[in-house]
XYZ file of C-alpha atoms in Angstrom:
406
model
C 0.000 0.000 0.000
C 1.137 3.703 -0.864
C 1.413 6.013 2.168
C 2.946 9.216 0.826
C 2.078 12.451 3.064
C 0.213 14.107 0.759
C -0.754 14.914 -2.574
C -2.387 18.571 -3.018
C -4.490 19.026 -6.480
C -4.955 22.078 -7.506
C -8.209 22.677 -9.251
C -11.483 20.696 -9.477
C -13.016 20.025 -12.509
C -13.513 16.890 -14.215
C -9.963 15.562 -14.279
C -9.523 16.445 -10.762
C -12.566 14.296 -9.900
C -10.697 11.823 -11.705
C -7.371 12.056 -9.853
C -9.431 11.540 -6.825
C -11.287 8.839 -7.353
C -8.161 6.768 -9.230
C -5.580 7.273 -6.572
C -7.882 6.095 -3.949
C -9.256 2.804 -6.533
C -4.864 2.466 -6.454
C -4.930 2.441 -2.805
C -2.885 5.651 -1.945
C -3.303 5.975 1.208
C -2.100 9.366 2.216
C -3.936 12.543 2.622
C -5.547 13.938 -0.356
C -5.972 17.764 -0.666
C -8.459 19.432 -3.540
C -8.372 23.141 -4.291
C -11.234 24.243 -6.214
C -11.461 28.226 -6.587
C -15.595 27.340 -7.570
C -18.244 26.835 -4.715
C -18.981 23.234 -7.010
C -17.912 20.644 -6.213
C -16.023 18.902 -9.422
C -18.775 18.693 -12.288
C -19.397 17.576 -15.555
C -18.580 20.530 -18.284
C -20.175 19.105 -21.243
C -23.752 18.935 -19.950
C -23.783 22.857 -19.381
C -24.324 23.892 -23.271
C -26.605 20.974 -23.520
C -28.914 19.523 -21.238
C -28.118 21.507 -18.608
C -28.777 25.333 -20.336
C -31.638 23.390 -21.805
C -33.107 23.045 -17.754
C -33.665 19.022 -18.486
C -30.858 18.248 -16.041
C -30.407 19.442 -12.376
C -27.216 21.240 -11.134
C -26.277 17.566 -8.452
C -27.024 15.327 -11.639
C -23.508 17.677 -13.103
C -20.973 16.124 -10.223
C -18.448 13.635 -11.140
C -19.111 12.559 -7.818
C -21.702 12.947 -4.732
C -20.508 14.781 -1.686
C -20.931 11.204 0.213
C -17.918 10.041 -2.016
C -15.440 12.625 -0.714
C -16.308 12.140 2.836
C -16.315 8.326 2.162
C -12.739 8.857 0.922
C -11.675 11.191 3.182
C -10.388 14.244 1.107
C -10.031 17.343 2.110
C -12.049 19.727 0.345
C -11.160 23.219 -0.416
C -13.434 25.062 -2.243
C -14.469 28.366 -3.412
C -10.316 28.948 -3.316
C -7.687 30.195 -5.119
C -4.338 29.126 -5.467
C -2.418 32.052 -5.399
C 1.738 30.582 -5.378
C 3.642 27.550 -5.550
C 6.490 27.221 -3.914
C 8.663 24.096 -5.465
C 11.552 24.856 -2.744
C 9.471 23.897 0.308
C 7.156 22.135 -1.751
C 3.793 23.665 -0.898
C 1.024 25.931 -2.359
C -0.569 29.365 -0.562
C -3.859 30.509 -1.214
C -5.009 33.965 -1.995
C -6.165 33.948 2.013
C -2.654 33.166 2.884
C -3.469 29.644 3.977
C 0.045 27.310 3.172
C -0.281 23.610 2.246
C 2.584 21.212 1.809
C 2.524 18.684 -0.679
C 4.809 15.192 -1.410
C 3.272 15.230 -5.379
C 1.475 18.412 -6.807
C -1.414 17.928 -9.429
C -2.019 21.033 -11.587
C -5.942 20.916 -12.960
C -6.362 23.977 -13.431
C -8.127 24.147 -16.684
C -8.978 26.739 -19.092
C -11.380 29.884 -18.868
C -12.970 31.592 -21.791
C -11.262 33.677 -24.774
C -12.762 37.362 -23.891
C -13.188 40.214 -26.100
C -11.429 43.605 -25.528
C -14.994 45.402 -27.721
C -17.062 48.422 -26.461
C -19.920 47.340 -24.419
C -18.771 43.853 -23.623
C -19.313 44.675 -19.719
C -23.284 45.089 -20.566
C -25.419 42.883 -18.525
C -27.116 39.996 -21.047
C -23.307 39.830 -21.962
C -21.959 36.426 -21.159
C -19.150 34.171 -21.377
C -20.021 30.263 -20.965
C -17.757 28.017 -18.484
C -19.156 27.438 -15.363
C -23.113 26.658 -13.776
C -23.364 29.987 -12.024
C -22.707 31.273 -16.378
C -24.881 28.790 -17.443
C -27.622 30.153 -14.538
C -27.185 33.731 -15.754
C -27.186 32.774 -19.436
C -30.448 30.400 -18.800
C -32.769 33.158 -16.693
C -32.895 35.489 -20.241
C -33.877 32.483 -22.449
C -37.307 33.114 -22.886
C -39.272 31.535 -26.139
C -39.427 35.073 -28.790
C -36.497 36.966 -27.146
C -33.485 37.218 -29.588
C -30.203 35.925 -28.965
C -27.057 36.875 -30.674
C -23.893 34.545 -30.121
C -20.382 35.143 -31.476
C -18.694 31.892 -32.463
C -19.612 29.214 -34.572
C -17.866 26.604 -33.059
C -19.080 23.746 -30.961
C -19.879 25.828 -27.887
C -21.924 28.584 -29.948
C -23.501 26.178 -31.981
C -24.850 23.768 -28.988
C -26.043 26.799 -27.421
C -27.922 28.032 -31.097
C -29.563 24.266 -30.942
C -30.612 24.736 -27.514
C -31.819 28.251 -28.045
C -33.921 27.835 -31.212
C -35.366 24.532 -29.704
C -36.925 26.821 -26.613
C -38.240 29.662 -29.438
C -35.788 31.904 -29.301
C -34.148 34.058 -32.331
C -30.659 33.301 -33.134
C -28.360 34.842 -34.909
C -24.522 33.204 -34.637
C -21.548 35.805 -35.591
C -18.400 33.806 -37.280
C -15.137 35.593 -38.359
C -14.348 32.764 -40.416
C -16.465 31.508 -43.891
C -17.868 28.465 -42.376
C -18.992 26.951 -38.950
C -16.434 24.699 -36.828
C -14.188 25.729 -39.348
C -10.716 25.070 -37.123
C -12.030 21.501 -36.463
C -14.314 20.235 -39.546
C -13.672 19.715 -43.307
C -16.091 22.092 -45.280
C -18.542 19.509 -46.684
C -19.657 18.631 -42.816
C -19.510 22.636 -42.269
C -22.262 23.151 -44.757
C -24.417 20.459 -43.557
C -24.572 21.643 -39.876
C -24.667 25.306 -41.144
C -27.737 23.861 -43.757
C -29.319 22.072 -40.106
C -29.000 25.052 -38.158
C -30.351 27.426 -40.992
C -33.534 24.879 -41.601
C -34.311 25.642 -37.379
C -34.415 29.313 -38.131
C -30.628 30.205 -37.589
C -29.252 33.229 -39.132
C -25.315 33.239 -39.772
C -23.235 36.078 -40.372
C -20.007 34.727 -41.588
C -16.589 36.514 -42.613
C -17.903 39.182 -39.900
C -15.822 41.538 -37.904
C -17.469 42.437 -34.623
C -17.274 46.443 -33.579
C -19.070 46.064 -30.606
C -22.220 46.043 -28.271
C -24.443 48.895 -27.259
C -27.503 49.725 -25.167
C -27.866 51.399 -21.514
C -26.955 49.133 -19.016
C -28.554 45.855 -20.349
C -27.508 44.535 -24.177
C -29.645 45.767 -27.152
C -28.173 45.879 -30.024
C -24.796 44.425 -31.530
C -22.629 46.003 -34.316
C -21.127 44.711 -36.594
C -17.776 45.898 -38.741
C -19.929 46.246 -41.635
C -21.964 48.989 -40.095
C -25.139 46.082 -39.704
C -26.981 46.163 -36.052
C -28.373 43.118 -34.853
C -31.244 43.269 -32.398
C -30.390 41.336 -29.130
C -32.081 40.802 -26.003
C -29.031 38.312 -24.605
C -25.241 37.479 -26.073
C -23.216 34.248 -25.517
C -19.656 34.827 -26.488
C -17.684 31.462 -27.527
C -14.736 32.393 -29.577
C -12.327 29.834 -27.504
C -10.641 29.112 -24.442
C -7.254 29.743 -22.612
C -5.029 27.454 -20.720
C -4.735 28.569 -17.258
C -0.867 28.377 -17.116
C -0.328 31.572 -15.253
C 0.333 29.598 -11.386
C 2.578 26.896 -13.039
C 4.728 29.949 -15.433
C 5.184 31.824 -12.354
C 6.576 28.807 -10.107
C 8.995 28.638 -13.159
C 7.465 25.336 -14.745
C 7.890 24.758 -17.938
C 4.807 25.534 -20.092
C 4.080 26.434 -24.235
C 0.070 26.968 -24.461
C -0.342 24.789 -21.864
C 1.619 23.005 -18.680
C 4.147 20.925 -20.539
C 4.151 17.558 -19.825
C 5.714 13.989 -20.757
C 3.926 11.195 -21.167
C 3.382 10.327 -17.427
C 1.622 13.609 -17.130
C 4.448 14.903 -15.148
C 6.073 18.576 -15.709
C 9.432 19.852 -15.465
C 9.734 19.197 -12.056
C 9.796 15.800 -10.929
C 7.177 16.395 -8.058
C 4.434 18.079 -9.875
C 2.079 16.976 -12.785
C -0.745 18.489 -15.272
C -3.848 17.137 -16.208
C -6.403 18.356 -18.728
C -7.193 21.157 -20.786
C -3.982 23.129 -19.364
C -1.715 20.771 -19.829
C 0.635 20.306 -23.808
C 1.263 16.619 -23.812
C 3.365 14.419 -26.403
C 0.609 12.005 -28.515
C 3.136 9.515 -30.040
C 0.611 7.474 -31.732
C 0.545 10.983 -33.592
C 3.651 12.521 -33.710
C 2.736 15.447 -32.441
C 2.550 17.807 -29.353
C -1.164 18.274 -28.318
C -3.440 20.402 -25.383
C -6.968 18.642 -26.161
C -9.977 20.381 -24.880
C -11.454 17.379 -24.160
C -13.283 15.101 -21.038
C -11.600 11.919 -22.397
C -8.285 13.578 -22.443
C -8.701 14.853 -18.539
C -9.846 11.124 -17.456
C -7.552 9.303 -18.969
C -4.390 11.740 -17.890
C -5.718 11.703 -14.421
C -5.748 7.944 -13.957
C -1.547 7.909 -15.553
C -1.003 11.188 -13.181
C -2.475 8.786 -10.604
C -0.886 5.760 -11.264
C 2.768 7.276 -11.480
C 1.737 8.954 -8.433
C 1.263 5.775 -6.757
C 4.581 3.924 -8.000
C 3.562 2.450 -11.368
C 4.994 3.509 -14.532
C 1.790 4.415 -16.385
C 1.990 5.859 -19.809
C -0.502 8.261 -21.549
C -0.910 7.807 -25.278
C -4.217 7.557 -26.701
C -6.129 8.260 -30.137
C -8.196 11.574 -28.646
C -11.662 11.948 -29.142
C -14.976 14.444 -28.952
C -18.170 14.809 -29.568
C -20.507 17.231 -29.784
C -24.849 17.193 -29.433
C -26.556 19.838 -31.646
C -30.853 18.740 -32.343
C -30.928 14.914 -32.980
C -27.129 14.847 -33.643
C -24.975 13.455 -32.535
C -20.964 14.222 -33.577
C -18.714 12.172 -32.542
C -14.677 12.747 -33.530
C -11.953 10.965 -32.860
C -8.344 11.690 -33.799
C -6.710 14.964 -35.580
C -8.069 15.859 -38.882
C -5.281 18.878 -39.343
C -3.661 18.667 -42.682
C -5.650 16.214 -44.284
C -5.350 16.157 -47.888
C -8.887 13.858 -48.720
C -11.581 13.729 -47.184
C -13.827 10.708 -47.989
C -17.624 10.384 -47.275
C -19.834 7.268 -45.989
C -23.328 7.153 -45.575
C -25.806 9.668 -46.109
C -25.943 12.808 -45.365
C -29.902 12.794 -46.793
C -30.225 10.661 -44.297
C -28.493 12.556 -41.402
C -26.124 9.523 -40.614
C -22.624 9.474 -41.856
C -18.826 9.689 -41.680
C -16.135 12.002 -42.661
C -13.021 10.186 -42.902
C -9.910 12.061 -42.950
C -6.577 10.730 -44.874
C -2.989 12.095 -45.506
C -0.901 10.775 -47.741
C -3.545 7.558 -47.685
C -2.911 6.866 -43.849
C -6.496 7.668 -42.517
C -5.913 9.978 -39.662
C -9.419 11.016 -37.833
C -13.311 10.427 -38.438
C -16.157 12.618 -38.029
C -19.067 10.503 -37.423
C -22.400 11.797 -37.345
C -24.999 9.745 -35.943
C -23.135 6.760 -36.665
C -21.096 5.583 -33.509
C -20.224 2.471 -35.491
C -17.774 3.738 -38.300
C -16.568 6.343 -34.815
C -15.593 3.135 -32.557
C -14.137 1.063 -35.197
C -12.391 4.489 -36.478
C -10.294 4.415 -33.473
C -8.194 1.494 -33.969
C -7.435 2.080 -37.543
C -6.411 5.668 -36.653
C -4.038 4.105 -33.578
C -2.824 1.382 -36.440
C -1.658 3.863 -39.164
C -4.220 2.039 -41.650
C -3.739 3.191 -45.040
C -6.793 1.992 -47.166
C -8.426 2.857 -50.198
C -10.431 5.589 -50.544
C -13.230 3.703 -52.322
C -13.296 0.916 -49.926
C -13.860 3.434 -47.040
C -16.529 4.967 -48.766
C -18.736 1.499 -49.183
C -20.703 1.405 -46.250
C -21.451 -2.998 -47.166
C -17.887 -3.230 -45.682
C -16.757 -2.890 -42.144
C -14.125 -0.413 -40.990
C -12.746 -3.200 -38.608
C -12.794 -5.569 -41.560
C -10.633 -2.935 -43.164
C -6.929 -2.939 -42.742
């Protein structure tokens, strides 16, 4: 059995959950300290542009865990606190109320917060960012069936709050610098058909649009546009991205590059201290690449190897990542990095609302977008983690299965 001192995790969101629950499953038996700077206890992030904005899920049904679990387990809960220092000398953290905390092993989860926009008028109430309940809560309370809603990003966030929105009879109009929806993440052909989805619920798009700005007294009205065109708006969601919170671990004079960098055992450039989730820039050798995923699976799965190295084992992290996204009766499910693809292959139907974007490079398939057909995403996966290189017409007949496929 394990019996370190103590192991001090700093945030607590999903992955932190996570860490919890995995060292104790691994028997660690030393004191286990979780610094949250929310009221929450850790919760579910996913849920909040769905289900949760949508009011079909309550606010308890959002924790990874129950509150009986941490008592059961005997951590020690620190919430609604910030973290404002580590000190890697004397090996402890100090919180903005000058409380100090020693630790044996250090877990950084501290996440990412939303992109904001430096624009006249973003401080108006009916202004909001989306990241935590209490946003969700405010965001929720003006989402009223006629009222108009105006949201800046067309990416997964600002879409799954459009489907939400238009669902409850509200007006939507979604503001997108770039010519397309999801355009960082999706080839154009699946752009078009969400963009063609959303339209047929009563979406508007603006796309290629600069934003000026956002006026009214002390409550939202109206948003401007670059082009001189004013949009109408009772409420605005702003989703135009996120940013790693690296600012504790850069200041403690860890090594980080958009994100907490890590090896594969999730741990940093010091020995004693490791990052989890969507702060942390991990190595992906299945794909050659450096990668911070904004993704649940990705905080899980590097809080069980943070855990397990923790506890003595020499637990690697490389995994194919993977998504997904709900927007009306969709379901979009992604798994590995479609960046630099140079074919794009289609199977199914989109007529039909259930098919798969399959991504190759140089004829080594490299990610899927499946939509509505978990299928061809699961069996995806293990041809991505293979390397498979297969032809393009083989891919595309749907009478053959992917994991016949090599």
């Amino acid at each position: 059995m394990v019996t370190m001192k103590n192991v001090v995790i700093v945030g607590a969101g999903h992955g932190a959950g996570q860490a919890v629950a995995a060292l104790r499953q691994q028997q660690y038996a030393g004191t286990i300290t979780l610094i949250g700077d929310e009221p929450w206890l850790p919760y579910q992030r996913p849920p909040l542009s769905k289900k949760y904005l949508a009011g079909e899920l309550p606010a308890e049904r959002l924790y990874f865990k129950p509150a009986s679990f941490y008592d059961d387990a005997a951590i020690r809960l620190m919430l609604n606190t910030r973290v404002s220092s580590i000190d890697r000398d004397t090996r402890s953290v100090t919180t903005a109320t000058g409380d100090t905390i020693g630790y044996d092993e250090l877990l950084i989860a501290t996440g990412s917060r939303p992109r904001t926009l430096a624009l006249p008028g973003v401080d108006l109430d009916g202004v909001h960012y989306l990241r935590s309940i209490r946003d969700v809560d405010e965001i929720r309370a003006g989402m009223q069936a006629g009222k108009r809603l105006t949201i800046v990003g067309a990416g997964y966030i600002g879409l799954e709050v459009a489907a939400v929105a238009t669902t409850l009879g509200m007006q939507v109009t979604v503001i997108e610098m770039a010519d397309r929806v999801m355009s960082r993440v999706v080839s154009p052909e699946l752009s078009a058909f969400y963009a063609s989805v959303h339209s047929r619920h009563g979406v508007n798009f603006r796309f290629s649009a600069g934003l000026k700005g956002f006026t009214g007294t002390s409550h939202v009205q109206q948003v401007e546009l670059a082009s001189g065109e004013v949009i109408p708006a009772d409420s605005v969601v702003i989703g135009v991205g996120i940013v790693p919170n690296v600012e504790l671990a850069e200041a403690a004079g860890i090594e980080t590059s958009d994100g907490v960098v890590v090896d594969d055992h999730c741990r940093t450039s010091d020995p004693h201290i490791y990052a989890i989730g969507d702060c942390s820039m991990h190595p992906n050798t299945l794909l050659g690449v450096q990668l911070r995923l904004e993704s649940v699976h990705n905080a899980l799965e590097q809080a069980k190897t943070a855990a397990a190295n923790i506890c003595g084992e020499e637990a690697v992290y490389c995994q194919v990542p993977w998504f997904w996204s709900d927007q009306y009766d969709l379901k979009l499910q992604i798994a590995g990095i479609s960046q630099g693809y140079d074919q794009v292959v289609i199977r199914g139907s989109m007529e039909e609302r259930a098919f798969a974007c399959l991504y190759l490079r140089d004829g080594q398939l490299i990610a899927v977008d499946a939509v509505n057909r978990p299928k061809e995403f699961v069996q995806s996966k293990a041809l991505i983690a293979a390397h498979a290189r297969i032809a393009p017409a083989m891919l595309a007949d749907s009478s053959i299965e992917l994991r016949e496929m090599s």
